[in-house]
Tab-separated table of C-alpha atoms in Angstrom:
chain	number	residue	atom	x	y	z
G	1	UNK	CA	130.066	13.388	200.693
G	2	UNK	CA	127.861	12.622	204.084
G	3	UNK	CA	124.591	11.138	203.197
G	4	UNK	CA	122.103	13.568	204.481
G	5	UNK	CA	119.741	11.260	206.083
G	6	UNK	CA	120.319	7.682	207.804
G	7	UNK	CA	118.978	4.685	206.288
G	8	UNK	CA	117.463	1.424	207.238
G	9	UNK	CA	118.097	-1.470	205.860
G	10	UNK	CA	116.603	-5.220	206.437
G	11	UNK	CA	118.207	-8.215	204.976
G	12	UNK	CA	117.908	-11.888	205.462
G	13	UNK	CA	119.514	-14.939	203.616
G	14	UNK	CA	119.543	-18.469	204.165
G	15	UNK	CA	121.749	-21.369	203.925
G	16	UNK	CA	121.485	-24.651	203.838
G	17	UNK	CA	124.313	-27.041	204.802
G	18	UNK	CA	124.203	-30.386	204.391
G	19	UNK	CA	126.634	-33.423	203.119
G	20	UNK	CA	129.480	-33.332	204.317
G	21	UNK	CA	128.175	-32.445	207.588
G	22	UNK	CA	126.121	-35.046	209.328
G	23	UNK	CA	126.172	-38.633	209.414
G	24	UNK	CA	126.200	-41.601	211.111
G	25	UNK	CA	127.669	-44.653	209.380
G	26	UNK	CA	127.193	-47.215	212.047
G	27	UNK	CA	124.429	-49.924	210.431
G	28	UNK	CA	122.085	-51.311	212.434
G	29	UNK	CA	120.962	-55.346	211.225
G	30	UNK	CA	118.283	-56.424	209.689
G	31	UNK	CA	115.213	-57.689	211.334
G	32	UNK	CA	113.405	-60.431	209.338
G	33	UNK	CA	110.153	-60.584	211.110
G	34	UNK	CA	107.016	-61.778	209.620
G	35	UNK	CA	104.986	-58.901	208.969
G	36	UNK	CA	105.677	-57.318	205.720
G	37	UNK	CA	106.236	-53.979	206.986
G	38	UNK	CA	107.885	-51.166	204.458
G	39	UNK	CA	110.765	-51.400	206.596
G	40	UNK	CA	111.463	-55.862	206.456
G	41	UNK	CA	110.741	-55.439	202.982
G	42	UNK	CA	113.118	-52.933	202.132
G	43	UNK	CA	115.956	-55.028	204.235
G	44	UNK	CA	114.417	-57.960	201.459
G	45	UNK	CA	115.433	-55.850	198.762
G	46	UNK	CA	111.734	-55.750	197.783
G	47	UNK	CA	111.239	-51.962	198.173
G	48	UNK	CA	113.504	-49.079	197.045
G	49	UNK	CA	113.612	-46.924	200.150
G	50	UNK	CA	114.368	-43.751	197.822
G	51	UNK	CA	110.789	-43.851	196.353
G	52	UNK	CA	109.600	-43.425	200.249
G	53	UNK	CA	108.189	-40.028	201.413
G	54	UNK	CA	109.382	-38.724	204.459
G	55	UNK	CA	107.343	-38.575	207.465
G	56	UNK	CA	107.743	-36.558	210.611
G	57	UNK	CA	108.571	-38.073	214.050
G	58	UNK	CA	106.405	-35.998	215.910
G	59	UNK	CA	108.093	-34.948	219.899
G	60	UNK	CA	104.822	-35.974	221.442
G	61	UNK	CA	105.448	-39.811	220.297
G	62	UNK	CA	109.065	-39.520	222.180
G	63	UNK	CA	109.612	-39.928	225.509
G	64	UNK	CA	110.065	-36.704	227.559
G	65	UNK	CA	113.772	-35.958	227.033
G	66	UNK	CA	116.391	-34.849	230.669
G	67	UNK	CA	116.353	-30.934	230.637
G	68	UNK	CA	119.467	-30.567	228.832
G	69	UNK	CA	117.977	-32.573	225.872
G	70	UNK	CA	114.886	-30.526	226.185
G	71	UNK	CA	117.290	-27.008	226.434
G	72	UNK	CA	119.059	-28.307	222.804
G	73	UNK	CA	115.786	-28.952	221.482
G	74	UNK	CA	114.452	-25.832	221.680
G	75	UNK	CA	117.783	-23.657	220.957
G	76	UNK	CA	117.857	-26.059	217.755
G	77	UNK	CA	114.175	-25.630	216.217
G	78	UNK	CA	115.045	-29.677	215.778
G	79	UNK	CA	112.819	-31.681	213.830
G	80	UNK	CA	113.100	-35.187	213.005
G	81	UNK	CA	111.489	-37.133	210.135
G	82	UNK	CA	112.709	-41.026	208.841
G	83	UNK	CA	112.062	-42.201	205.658
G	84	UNK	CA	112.393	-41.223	202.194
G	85	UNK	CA	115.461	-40.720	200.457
G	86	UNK	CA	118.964	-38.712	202.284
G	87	UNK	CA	117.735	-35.027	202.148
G	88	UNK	CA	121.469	-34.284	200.947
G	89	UNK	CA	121.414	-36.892	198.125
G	90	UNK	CA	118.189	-35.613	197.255
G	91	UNK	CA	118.701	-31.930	196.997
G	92	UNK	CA	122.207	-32.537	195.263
G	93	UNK	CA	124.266	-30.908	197.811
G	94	UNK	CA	127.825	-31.245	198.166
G	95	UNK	CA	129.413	-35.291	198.819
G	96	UNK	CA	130.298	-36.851	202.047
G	97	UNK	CA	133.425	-37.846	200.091
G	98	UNK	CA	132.000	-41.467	200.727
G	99	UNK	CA	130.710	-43.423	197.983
G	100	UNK	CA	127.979	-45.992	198.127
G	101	UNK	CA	127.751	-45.729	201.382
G	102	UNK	CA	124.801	-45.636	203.484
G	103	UNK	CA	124.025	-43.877	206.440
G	104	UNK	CA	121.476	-44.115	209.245
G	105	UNK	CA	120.704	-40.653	210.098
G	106	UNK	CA	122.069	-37.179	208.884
G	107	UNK	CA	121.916	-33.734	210.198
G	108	UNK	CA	121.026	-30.463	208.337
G	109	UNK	CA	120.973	-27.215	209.883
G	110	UNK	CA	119.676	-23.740	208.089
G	111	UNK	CA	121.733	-20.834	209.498
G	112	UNK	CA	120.274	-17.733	208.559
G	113	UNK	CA	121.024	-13.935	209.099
G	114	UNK	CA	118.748	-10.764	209.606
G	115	UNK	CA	120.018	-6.946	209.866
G	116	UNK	CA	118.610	-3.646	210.127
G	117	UNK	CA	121.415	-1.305	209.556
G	118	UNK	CA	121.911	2.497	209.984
G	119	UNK	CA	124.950	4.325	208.309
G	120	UNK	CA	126.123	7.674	206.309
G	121	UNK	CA	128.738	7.248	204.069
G	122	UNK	CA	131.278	9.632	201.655
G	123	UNK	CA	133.937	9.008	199.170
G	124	UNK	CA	137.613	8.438	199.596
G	125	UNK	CA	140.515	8.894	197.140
G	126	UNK	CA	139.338	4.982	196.193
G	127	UNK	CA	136.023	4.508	196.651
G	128	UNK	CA	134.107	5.274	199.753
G	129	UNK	CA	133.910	4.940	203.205
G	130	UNK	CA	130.887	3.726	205.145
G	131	UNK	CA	129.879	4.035	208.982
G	132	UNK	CA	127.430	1.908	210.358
G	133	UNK	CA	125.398	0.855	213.353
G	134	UNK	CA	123.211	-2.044	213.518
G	135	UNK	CA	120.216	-1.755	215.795
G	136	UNK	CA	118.891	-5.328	215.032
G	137	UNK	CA	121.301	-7.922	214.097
G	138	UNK	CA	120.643	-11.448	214.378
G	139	UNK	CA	121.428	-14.912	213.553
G	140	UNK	CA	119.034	-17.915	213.511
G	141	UNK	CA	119.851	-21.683	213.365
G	142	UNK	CA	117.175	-24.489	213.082
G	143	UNK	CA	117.712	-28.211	212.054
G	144	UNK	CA	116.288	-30.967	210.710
G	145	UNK	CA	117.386	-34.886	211.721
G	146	UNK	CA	116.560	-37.566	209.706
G	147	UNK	CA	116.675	-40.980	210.018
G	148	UNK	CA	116.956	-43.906	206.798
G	149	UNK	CA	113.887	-45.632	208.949
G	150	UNK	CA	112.038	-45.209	212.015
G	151	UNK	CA	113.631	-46.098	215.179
G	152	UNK	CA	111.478	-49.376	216.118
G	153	UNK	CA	111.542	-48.803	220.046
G	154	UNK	CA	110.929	-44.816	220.369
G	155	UNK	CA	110.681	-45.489	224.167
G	156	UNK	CA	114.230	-45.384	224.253
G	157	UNK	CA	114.916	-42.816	221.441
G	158	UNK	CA	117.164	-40.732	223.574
G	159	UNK	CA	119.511	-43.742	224.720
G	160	UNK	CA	120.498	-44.736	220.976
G	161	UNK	CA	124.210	-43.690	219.976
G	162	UNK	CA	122.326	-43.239	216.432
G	163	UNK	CA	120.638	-39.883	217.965
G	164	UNK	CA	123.117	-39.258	220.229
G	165	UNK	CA	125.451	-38.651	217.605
G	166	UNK	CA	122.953	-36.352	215.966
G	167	UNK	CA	122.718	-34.414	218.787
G	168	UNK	CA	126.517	-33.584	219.144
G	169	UNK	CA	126.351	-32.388	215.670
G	170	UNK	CA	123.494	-30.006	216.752
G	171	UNK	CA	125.135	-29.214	219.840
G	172	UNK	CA	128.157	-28.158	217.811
G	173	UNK	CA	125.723	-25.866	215.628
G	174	UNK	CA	124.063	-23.849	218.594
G	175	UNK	CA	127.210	-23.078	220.407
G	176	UNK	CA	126.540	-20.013	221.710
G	177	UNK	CA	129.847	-18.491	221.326
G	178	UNK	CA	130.077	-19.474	217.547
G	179	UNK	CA	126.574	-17.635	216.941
G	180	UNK	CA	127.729	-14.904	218.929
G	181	UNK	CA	130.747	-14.816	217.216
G	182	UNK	CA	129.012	-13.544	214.206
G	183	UNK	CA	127.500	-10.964	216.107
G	184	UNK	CA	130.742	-9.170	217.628
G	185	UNK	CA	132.687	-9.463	214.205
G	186	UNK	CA	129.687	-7.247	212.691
G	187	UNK	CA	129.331	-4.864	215.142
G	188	UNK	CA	132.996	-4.129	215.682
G	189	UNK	CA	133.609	-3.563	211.977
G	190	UNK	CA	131.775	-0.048	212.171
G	191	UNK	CA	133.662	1.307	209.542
G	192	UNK	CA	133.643	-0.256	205.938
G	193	UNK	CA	135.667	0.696	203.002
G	194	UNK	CA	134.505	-0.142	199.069
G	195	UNK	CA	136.735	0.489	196.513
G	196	UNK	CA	135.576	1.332	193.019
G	197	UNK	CA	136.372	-2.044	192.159
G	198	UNK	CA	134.667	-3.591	194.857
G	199	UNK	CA	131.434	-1.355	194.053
G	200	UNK	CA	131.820	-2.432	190.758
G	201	UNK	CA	131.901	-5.874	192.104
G	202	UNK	CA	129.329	-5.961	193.849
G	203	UNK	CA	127.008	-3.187	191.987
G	204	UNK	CA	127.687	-4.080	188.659
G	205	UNK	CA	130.003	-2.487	185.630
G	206	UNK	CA	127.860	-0.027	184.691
G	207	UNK	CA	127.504	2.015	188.020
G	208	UNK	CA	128.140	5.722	188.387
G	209	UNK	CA	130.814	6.603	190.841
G	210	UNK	CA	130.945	10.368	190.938
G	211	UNK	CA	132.792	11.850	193.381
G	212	UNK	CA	131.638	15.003	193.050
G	213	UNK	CA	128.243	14.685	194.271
G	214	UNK	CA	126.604	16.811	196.797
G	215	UNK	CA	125.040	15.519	199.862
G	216	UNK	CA	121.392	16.624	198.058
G	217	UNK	CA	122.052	14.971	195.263
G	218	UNK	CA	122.956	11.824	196.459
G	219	UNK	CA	119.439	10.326	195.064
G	220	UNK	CA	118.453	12.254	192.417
G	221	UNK	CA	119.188	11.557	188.659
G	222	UNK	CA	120.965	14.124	186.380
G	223	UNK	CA	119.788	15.525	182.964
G	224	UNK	CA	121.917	12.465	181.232
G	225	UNK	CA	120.117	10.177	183.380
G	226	UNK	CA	123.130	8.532	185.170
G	227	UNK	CA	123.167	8.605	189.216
G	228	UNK	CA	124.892	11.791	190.222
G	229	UNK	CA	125.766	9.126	193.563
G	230	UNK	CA	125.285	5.768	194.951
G	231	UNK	CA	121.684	5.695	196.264
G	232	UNK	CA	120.638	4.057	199.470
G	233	UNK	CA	119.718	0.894	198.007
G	234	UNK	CA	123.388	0.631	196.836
G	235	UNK	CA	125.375	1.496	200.029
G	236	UNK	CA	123.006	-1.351	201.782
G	237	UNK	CA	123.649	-4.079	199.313
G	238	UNK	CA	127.661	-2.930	200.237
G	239	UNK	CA	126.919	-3.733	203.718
G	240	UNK	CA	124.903	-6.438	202.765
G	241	UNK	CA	127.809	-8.054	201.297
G	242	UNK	CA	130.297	-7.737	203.969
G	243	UNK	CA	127.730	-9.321	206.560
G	244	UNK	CA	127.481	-12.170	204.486
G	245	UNK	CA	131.077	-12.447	204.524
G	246	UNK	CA	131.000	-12.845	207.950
G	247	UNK	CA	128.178	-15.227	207.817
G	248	UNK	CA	130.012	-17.150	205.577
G	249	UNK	CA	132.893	-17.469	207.587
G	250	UNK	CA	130.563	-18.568	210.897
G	251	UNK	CA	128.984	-21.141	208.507
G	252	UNK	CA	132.350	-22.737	207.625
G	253	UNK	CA	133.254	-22.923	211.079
G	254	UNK	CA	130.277	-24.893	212.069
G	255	UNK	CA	131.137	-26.926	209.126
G	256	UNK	CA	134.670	-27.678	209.921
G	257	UNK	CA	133.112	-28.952	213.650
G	258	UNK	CA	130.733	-30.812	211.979
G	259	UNK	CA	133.626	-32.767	209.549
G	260	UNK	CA	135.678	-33.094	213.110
G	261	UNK	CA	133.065	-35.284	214.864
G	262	UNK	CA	132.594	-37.180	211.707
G	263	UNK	CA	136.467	-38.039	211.513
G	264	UNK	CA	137.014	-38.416	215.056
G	265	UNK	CA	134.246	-40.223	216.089
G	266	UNK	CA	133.843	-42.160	212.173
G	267	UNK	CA	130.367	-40.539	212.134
G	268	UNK	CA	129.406	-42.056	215.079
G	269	UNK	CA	130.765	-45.486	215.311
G	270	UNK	CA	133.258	-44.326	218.086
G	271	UNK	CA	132.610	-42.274	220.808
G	272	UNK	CA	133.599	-38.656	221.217
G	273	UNK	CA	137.769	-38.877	222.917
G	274	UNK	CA	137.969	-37.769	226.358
G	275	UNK	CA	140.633	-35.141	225.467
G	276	UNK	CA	140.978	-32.390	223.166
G	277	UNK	CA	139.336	-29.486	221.337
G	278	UNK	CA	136.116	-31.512	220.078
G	279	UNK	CA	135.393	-32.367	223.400
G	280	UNK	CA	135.732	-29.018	224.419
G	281	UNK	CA	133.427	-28.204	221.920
G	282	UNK	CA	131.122	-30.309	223.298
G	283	UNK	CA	130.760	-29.837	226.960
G	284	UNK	CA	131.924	-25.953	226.999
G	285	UNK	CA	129.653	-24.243	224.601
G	286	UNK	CA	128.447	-21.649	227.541
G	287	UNK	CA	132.326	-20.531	228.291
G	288	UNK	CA	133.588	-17.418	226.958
G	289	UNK	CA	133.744	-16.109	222.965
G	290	UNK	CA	137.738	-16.094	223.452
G	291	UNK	CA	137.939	-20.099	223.799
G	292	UNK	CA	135.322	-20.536	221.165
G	293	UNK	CA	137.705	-21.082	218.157
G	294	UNK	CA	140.529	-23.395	217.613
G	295	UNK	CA	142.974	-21.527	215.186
G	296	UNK	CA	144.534	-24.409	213.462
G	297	UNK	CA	141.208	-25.959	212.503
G	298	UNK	CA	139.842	-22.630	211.268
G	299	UNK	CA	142.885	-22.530	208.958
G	300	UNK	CA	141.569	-25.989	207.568
């Protein structure tokens, strides 16, 4: 049956990535000075850098960054902090694969997606079929850099491979044409199918699938109390779930660019080759949604 009015719907869900994506392994040495700053004493051995509490590296203490710097920035929602212990290790995310290793920096970005939807909807032989429009639909990235300690001379902040490296791994994560990638694959799937097992799924066991509800009656509750049809609430936690899928899949690409600077570059110790799809990635991320995806990496 049609739905006899159009609904709304507003969703948003976040995700954090970090671990695997992220690092730079390239350590710098240890400065014995004489002052017994937290930083020479840790080197010592004296302090355990874990029990530190991150602090934030505020942009007005850096030096004004060239305008594509500045561009990234604000794209990004970067923020840097130094200190503490790795924000991955910390939260117990997922491994870099690399054990007792330390690195120097690491990169986290929080993709997340918001929706307002609009759709009717009526049963199939299996299920039911759902078409829908989405008048708001969008995707939001920010990021947050840290660093194991404060870079000593901030005057040259920008000109250290350390945050260079960061900042191809946030470059890779505000490619326009991956974010808008998420965007298309939503819109053009106007037309979503559920089967009962899939409502089930997603709904629960104990939903009512009745096919032989009326458009009227698609909200109310029968004498027995069961739902005489899947309320509003329902269909949008069905779209709800196949926009996440896509998210998903946009949130594994970004990680599989992520793990390909690590390996090609051995988080950061190398620089980025001259040839190939990474640097593509790099220096094309304006060029058009066709080029944005390499097919045998996404199969990775």
């Amino acid at each position: 049956m049609i739905a006899p009015n159009q609904t709304a719907s507003r969703w948003q869900c976040q995700l954090w990535i970090a671990g695997l994506i992220l690092h730079l392994g390239s350590i710098s040495p240890a400065v014995f000075a004489q002052s017994n700053s937290q930083a020479d004493l840790a080197a010592e051995g004296m302090i355990d850098e874990e029990q530190w509490v991150a602090e934030p590296i505020a942009m007005s203490a850096l030096p004004v960054p060239e305008e594509a710097i500045a561009e990234l920035l604000e794209s990004g929602q970067v923020e840097f902090i130094s200190g503490g212990p790795r924000p991955s290790v910390a939260a117990g995310l997922r491994s870099t694969g690399f054990i007792n290793r330390e690195f120097d920096a690491e990169t986290r970005f929080n993709l997340s997606y918001h929706f307002v939807s609009r759709c009717r909807w009526w049963w199939s032989d299996d299920g039911i079929v759902v078409k829908v429009r989405y008048p708001e639909l969008k995707l939001k990235v920010d990021h947050k850099v840290w660093f194991r300690r404060r870079p000593n001379d901030l005057s040259r902040f920008w000109d250290s491979p350390l945050v260079q490296h960061e900042m191809d791994h946030i470059r890779l994560s505000t490619d326009p044409r991956v974010l808008s990638r998420f965007e298309s694959a939503v819109r053009e799937d106007e037309s979503l199918r559920f089967s009962s097992s899939e409502i089930r799924s997603v709904l629960g066991e104990n939903v009512v699938l009745n096919r032989n509800a009326t458009p009227n009656a698609n909200n109310r509750t029968s004498r027995n109390n069961r739902s005489s049809g899947l309320s509003s609430d329902q269909v949008r936690k069905l779209i709800n779930q196949r926009v996440r899928a896509h998210f998903q899949q946009t949130v594994e690409l970004i990680e599989i660019r992520y793990r390909e600077l690590d390996r090609q570059t051995a988080h950061g110790s190398f620089a980025v080759p001259d040839t190939g799809p990474l640097r593509q990635w790099l220096d094309h991320s304006s060029s058009d949604l066709a080029d944005a995806t390499s097919p045998d990496l996404l199969s990775r």
